[in-house]
PDB file of C-alpha atoms and ligand atoms in Angstrom:
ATOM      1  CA  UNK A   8      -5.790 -13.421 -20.209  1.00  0.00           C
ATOM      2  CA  UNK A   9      -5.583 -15.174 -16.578  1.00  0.00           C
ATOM      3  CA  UNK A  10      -7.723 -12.690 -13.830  1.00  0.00           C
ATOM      4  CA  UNK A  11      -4.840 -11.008 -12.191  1.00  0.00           C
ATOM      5  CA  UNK A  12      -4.710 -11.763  -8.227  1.00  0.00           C
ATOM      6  CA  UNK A  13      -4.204  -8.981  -5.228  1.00  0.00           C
ATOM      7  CA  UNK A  14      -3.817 -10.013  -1.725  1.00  0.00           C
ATOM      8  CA  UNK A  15      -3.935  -7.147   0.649  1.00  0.00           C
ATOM      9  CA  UNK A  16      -2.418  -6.639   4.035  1.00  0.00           C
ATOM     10  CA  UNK A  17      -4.146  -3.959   6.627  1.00  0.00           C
ATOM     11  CA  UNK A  18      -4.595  -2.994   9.844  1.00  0.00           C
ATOM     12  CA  UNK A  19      -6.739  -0.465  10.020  1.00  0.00           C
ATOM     13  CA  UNK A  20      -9.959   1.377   9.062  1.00  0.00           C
ATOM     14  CA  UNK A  21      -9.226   0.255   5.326  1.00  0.00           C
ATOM     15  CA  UNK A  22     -10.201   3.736   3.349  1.00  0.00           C
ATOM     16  CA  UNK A  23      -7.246   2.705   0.557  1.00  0.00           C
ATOM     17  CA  UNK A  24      -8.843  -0.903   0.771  1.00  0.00           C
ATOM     18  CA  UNK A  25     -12.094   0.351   0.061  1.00  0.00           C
ATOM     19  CA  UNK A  26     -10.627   2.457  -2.922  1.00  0.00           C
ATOM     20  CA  UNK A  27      -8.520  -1.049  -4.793  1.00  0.00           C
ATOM     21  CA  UNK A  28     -11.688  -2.510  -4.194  1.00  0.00           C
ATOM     22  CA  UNK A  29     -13.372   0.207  -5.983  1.00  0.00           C
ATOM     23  CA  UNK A  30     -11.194  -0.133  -8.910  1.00  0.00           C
ATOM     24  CA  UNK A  31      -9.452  -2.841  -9.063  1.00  0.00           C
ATOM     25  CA  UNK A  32     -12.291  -5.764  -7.752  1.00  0.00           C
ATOM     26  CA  UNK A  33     -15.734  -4.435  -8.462  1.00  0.00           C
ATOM     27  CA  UNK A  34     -16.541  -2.995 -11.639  1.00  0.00           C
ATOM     28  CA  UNK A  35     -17.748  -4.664 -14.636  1.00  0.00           C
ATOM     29  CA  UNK A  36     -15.044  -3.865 -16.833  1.00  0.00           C
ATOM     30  CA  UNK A  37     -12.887  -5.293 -14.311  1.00  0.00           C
ATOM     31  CA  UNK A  38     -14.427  -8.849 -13.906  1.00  0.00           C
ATOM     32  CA  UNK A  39     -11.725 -11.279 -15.281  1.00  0.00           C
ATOM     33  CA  UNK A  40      -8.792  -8.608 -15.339  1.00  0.00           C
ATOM     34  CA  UNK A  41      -8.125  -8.580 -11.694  1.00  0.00           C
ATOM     35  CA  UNK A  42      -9.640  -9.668  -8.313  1.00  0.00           C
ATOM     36  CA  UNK A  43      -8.711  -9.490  -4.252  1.00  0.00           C
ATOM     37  CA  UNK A  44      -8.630 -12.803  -3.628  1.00  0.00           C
ATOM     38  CA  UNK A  45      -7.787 -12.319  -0.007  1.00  0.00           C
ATOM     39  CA  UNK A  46      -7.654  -8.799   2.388  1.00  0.00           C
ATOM     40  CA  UNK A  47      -4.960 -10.167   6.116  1.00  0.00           C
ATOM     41  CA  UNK A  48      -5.420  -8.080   8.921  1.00  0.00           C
ATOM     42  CA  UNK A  49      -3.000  -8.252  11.923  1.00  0.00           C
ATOM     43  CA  UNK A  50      -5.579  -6.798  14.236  1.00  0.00           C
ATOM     44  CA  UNK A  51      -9.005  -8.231  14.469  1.00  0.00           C
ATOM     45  CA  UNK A  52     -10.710  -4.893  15.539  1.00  0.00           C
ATOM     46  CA  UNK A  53      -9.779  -3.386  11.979  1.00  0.00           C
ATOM     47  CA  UNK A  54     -12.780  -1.670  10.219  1.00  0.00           C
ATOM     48  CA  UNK A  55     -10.913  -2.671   6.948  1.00  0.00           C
ATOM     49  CA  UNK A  56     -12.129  -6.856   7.474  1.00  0.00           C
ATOM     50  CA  UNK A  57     -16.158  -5.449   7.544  1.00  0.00           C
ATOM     51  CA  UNK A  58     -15.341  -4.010   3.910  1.00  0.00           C
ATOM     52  CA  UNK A  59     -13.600  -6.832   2.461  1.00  0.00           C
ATOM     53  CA  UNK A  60     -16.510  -8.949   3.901  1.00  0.00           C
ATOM     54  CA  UNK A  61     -19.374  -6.597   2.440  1.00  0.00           C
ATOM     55  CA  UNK A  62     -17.377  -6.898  -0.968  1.00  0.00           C
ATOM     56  CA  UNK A  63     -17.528 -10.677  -0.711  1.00  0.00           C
ATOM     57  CA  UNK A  64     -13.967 -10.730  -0.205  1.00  0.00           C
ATOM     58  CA  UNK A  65     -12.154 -13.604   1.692  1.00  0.00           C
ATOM     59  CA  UNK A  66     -10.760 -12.187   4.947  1.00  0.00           C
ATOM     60  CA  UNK A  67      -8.587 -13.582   7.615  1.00  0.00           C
ATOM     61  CA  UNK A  68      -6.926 -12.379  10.790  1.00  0.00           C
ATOM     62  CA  UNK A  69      -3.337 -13.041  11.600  1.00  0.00           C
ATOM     63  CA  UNK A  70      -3.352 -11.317  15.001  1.00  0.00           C
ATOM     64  CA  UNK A  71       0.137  -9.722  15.852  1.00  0.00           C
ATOM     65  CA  UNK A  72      -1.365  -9.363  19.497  1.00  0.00           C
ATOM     66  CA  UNK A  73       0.643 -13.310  20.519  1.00  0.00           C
ATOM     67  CA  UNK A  74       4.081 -13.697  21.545  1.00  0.00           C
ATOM     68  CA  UNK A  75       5.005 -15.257  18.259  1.00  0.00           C
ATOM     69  CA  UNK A  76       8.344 -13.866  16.455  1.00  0.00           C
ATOM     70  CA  UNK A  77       8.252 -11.800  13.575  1.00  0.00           C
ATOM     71  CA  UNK A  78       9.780 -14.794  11.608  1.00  0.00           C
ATOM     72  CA  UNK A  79       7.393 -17.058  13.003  1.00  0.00           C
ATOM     73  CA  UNK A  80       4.847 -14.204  11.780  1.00  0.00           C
ATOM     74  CA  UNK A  81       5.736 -13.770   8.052  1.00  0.00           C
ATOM     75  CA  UNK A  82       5.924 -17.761   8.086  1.00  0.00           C
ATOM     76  CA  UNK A  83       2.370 -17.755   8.469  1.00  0.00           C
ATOM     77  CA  UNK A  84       1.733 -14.831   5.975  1.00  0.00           C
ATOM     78  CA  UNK A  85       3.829 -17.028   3.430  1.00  0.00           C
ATOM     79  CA  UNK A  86       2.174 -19.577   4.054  1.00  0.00           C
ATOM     80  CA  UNK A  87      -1.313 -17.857   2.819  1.00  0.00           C
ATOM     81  CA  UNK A  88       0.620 -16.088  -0.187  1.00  0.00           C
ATOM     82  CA  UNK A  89       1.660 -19.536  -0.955  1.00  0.00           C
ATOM     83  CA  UNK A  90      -1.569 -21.194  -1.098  1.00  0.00           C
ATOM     84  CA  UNK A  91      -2.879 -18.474  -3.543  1.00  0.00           C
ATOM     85  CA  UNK A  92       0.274 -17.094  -5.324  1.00  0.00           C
ATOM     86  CA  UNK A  93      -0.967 -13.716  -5.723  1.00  0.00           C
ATOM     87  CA  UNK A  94       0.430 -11.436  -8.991  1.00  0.00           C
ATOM     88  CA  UNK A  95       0.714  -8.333  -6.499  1.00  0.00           C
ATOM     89  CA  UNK A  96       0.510  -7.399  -2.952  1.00  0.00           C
ATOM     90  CA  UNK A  97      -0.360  -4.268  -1.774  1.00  0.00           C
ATOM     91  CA  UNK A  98       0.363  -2.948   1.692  1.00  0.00           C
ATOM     92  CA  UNK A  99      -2.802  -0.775   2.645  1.00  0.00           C
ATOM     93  CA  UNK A 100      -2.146   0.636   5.937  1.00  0.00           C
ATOM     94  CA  UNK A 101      -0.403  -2.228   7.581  1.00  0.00           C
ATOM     95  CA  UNK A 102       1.447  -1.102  10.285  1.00  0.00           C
ATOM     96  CA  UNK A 103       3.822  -4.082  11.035  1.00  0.00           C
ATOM     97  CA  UNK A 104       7.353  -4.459  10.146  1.00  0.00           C
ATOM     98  CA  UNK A 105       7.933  -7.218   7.607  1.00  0.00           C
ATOM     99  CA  UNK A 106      11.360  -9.624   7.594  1.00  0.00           C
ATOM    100  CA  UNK A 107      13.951  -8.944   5.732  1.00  0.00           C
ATOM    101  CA  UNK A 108      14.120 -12.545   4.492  1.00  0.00           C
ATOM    102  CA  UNK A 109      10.137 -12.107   3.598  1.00  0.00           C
ATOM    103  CA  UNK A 110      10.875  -8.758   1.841  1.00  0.00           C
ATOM    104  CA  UNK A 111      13.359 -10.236  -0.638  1.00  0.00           C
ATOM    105  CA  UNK A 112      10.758 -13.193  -1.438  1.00  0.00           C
ATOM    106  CA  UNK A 113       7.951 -10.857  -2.349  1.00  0.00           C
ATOM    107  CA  UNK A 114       9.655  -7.355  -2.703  1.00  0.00           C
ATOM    108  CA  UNK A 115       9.209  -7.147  -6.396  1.00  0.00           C
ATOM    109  CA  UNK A 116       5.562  -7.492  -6.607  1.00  0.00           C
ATOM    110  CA  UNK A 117       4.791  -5.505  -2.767  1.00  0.00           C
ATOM    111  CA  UNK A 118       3.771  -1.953  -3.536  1.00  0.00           C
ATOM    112  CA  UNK A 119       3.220   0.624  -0.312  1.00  0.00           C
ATOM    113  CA  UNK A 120       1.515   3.292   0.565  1.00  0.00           C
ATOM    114  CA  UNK A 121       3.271   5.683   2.968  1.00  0.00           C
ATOM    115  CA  UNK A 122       1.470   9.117   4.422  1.00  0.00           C
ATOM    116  CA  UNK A 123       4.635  11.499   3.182  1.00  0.00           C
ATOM    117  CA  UNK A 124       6.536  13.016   0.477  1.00  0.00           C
ATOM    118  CA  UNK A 125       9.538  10.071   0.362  1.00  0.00           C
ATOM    119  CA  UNK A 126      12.595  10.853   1.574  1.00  0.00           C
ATOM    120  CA  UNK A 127      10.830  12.860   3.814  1.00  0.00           C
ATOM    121  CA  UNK A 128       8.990  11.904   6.871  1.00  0.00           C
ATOM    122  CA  UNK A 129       9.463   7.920   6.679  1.00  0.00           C
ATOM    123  CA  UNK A 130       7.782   6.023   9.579  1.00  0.00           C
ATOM    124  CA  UNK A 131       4.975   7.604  11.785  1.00  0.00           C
ATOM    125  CA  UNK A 132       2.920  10.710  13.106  1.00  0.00           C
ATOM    126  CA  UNK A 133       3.990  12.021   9.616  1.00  0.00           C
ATOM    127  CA  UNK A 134       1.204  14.277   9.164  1.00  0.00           C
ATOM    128  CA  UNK A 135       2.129  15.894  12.732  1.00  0.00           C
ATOM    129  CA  UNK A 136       5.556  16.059  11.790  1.00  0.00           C
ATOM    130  CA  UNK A 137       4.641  18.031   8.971  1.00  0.00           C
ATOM    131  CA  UNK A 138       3.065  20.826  10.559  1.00  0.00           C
ATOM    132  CA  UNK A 139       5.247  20.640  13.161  1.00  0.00           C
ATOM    133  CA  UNK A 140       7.979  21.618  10.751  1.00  0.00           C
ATOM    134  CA  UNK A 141       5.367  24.099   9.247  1.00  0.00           C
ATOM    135  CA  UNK A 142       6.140  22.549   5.872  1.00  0.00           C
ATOM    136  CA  UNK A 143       4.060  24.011   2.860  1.00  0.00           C
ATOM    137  CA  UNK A 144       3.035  20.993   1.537  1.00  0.00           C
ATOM    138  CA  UNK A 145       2.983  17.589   2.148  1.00  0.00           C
ATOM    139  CA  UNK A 146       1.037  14.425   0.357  1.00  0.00           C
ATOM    140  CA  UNK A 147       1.621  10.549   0.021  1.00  0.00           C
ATOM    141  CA  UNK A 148       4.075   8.016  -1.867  1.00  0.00           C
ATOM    142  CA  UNK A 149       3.456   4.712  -3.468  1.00  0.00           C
ATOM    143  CA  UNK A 150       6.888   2.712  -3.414  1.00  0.00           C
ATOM    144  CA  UNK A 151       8.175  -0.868  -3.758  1.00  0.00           C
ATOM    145  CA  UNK A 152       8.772  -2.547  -0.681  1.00  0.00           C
ATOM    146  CA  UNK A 153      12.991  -3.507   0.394  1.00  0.00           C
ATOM    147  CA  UNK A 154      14.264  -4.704   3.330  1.00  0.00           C
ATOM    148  CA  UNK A 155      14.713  -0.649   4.866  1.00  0.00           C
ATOM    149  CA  UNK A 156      12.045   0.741   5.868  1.00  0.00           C
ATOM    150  CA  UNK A 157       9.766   3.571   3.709  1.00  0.00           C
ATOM    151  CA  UNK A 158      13.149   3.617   1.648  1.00  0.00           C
ATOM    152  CA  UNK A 159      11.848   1.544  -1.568  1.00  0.00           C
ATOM    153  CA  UNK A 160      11.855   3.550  -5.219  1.00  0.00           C
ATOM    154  CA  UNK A 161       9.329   5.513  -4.953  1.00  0.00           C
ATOM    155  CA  UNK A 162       6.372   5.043  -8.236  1.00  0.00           C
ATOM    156  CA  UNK A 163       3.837   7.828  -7.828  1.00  0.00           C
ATOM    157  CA  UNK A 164       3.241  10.500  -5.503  1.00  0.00           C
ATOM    158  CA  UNK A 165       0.540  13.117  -4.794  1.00  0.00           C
ATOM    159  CA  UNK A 166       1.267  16.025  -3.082  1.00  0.00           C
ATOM    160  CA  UNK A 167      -1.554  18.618  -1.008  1.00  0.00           C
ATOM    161  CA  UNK A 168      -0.773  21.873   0.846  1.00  0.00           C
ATOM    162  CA  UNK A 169      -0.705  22.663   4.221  1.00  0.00           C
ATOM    163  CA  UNK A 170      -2.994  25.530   5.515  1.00  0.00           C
ATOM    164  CA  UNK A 171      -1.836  27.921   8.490  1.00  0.00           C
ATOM    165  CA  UNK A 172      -4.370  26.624  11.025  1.00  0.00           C
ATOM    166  CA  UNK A 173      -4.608  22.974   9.648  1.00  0.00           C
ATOM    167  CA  UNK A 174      -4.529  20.076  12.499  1.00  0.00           C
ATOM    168  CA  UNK A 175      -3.764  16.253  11.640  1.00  0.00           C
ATOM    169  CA  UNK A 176      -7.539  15.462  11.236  1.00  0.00           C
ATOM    170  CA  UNK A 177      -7.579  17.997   8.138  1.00  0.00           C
ATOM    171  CA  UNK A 178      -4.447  16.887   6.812  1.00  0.00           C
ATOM    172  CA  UNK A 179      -4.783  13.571   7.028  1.00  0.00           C
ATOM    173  CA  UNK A 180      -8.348  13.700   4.900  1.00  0.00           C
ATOM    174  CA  UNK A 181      -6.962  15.767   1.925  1.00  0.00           C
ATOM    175  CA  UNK A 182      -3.780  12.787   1.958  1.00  0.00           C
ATOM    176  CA  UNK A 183      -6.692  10.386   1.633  1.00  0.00           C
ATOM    177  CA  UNK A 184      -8.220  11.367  -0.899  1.00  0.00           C
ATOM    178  CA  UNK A 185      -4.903  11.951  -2.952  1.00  0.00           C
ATOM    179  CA  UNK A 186      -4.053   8.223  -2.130  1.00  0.00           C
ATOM    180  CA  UNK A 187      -7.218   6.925  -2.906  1.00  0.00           C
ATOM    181  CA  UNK A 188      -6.415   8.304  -6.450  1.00  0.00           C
ATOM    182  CA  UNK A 189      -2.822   7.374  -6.651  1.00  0.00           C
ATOM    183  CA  UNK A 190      -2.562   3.770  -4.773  1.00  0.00           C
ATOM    184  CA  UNK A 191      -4.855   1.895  -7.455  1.00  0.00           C
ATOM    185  CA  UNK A 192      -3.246   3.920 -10.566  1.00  0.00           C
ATOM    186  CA  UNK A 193      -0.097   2.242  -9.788  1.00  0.00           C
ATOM    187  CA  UNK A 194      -1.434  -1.465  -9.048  1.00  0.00           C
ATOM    188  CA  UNK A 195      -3.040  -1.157 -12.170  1.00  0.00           C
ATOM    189  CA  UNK A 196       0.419  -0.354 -13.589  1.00  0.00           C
ATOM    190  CA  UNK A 197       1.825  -2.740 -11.991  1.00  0.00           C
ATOM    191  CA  UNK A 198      -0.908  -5.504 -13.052  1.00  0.00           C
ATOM    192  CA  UNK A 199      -1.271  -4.461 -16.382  1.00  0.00           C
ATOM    193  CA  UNK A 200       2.890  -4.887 -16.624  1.00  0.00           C
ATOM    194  CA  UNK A 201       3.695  -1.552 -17.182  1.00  0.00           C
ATOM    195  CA  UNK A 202       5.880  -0.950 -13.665  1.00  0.00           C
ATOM    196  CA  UNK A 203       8.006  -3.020 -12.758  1.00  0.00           C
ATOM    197  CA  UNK A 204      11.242  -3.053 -10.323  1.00  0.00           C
ATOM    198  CA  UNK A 205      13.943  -3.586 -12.603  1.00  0.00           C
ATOM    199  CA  UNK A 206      17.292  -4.183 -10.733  1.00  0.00           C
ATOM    200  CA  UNK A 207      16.100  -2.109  -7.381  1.00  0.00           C
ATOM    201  CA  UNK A 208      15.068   0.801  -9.958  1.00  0.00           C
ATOM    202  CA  UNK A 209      11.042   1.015 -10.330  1.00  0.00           C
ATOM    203  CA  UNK A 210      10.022   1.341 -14.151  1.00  0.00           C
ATOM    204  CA  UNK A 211       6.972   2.536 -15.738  1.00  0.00           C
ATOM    205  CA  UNK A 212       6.857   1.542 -19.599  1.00  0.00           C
ATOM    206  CA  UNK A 213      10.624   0.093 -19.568  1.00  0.00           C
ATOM    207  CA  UNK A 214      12.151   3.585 -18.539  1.00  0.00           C
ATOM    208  CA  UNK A 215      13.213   4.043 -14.910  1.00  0.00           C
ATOM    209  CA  UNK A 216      11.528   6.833 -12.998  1.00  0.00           C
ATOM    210  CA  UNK A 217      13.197   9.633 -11.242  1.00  0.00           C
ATOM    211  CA  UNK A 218      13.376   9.972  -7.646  1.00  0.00           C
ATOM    212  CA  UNK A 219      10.081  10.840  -6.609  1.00  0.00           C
ATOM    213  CA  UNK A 220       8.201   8.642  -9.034  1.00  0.00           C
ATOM    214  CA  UNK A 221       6.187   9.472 -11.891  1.00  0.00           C
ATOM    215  CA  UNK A 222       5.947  13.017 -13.034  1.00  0.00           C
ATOM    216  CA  UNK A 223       4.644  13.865 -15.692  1.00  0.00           C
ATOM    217  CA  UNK A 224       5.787  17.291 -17.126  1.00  0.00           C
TER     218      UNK A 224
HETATM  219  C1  LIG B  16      -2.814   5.546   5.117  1.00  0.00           C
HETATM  220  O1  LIG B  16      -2.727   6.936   5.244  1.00  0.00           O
HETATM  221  C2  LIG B  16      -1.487   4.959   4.714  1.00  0.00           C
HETATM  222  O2  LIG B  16      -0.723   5.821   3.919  1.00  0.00           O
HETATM  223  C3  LIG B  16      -0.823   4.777   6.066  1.00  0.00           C
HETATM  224  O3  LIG B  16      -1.849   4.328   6.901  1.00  0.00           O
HETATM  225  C4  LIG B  16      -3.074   4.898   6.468  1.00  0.00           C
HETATM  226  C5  LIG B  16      -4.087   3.784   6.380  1.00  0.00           C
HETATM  227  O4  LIG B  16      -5.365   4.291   6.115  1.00  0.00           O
HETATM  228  N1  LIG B  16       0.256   3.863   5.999  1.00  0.00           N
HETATM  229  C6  LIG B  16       1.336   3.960   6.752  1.00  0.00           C
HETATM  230  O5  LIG B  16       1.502   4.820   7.588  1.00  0.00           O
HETATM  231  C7  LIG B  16       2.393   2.890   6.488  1.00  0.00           C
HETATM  232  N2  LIG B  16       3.663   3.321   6.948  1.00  0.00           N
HETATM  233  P1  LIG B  16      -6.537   3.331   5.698  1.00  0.00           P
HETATM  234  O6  LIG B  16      -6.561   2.203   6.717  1.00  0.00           O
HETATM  235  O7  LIG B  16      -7.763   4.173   5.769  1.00  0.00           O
HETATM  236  O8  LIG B  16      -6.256   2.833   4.309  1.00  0.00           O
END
């Protein structure tokens, strides 16, 4: 069996990064099943690039801080997804909006990871949001990317509660650690050919999942 490849897009401080690499690039058993074979940041400050480099991971900027266009920008992340021609891609906390045009090339093998219980709280300051609205409980998604934003079907989620006198530091650690669970369960789905998006449906084992994703009963 060919070594499945992930490329992986960040921006930030790279905790879900860290946890694909966990799983899905460094152990044994994993050694000829799947590899990272490249981690794109669009911000060179992000803590994510000093992980992929301690893992031995190739790592390369594409700084969104020029005045090129967003075309012009997803031309030169096709341009790297072309040179390597990745089986999956994994959004890990990159907070750029990609192309329509770029979304339709890649959307069926893109997975996300979005702080929120999908529908709910799409785009950002969702944990704040959520206590805001004093919601009970709140939690992450794993979806397939499309061309509107946070709206793809939805393949796993994780949900946590939300204490009285929580803040957005608290919150946003207990959604961590659920995502950190969930995000490389459902790449390895998705590598292993098990979920797959199936006429904009996502499908896990050739049946189409419900709404919010996988649930078992
Ligand atoms: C994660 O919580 C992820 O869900 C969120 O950014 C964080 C990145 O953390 N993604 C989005 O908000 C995308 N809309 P990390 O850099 O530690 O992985």
């Amino acid at each position: 069996m060919q070594t499945k490849k992930i490329i992986v897009l960040i921006s930030g401080d790279g905790s879900n990064l860290q946890a694909l690499i966990e799983k899905l690039h460094l152990p044994k058993e994993n050694i000829g099943a799947s590899e990272i074979v490249l981690v794109i940041s669009n911000n060179a400050d992000a803590y994510g690039l000093t992980r992929a480099k301690d893992a031995q991971i190739k790592h390369l900027v594409i700084s969104s801080d020029t005045d090129i266009s967003p075309l012009e920008y997803d031309a030169l992340l096709t341009v790297q997804i072309e040179k390597l021609q990745p089986d999956l891609i994994l959004l890990a906390g990159f907070m750029r909006i990609l192309g329509k045009p770029f979304v339709r090339q890649y959307g069926h093998k893109m997975l996300n990871i979005h702080p929120s219980l999908l529908p709910k709280y799409q785009g950002i300051n969702t944990h704040q949001r959520a206590i805001d609205n004093a919601e009970k409980e709140h939690g992450a998604s794993v979806h397939f990317v499309t061309p509107e934003i946070d709206n793809g079907p939805v393949v796993l989620q994780a949900k946590v509660p939300i204490f009285d006198d929580d803040n957005v530091a608290e919150l946003s650690a207990r959604v961590h650690t659920q995502e950190h669970l969930i995000y490389p369960l459902s790449a390895q789905w998705f590598l292993s050919g098990r979920l797959k998006l199936n006429a904009g449906n996502a499908e896990l084992d050739g049946k189409c999942l419900a709404k919010d994703g996988y649930a078992p009963d």
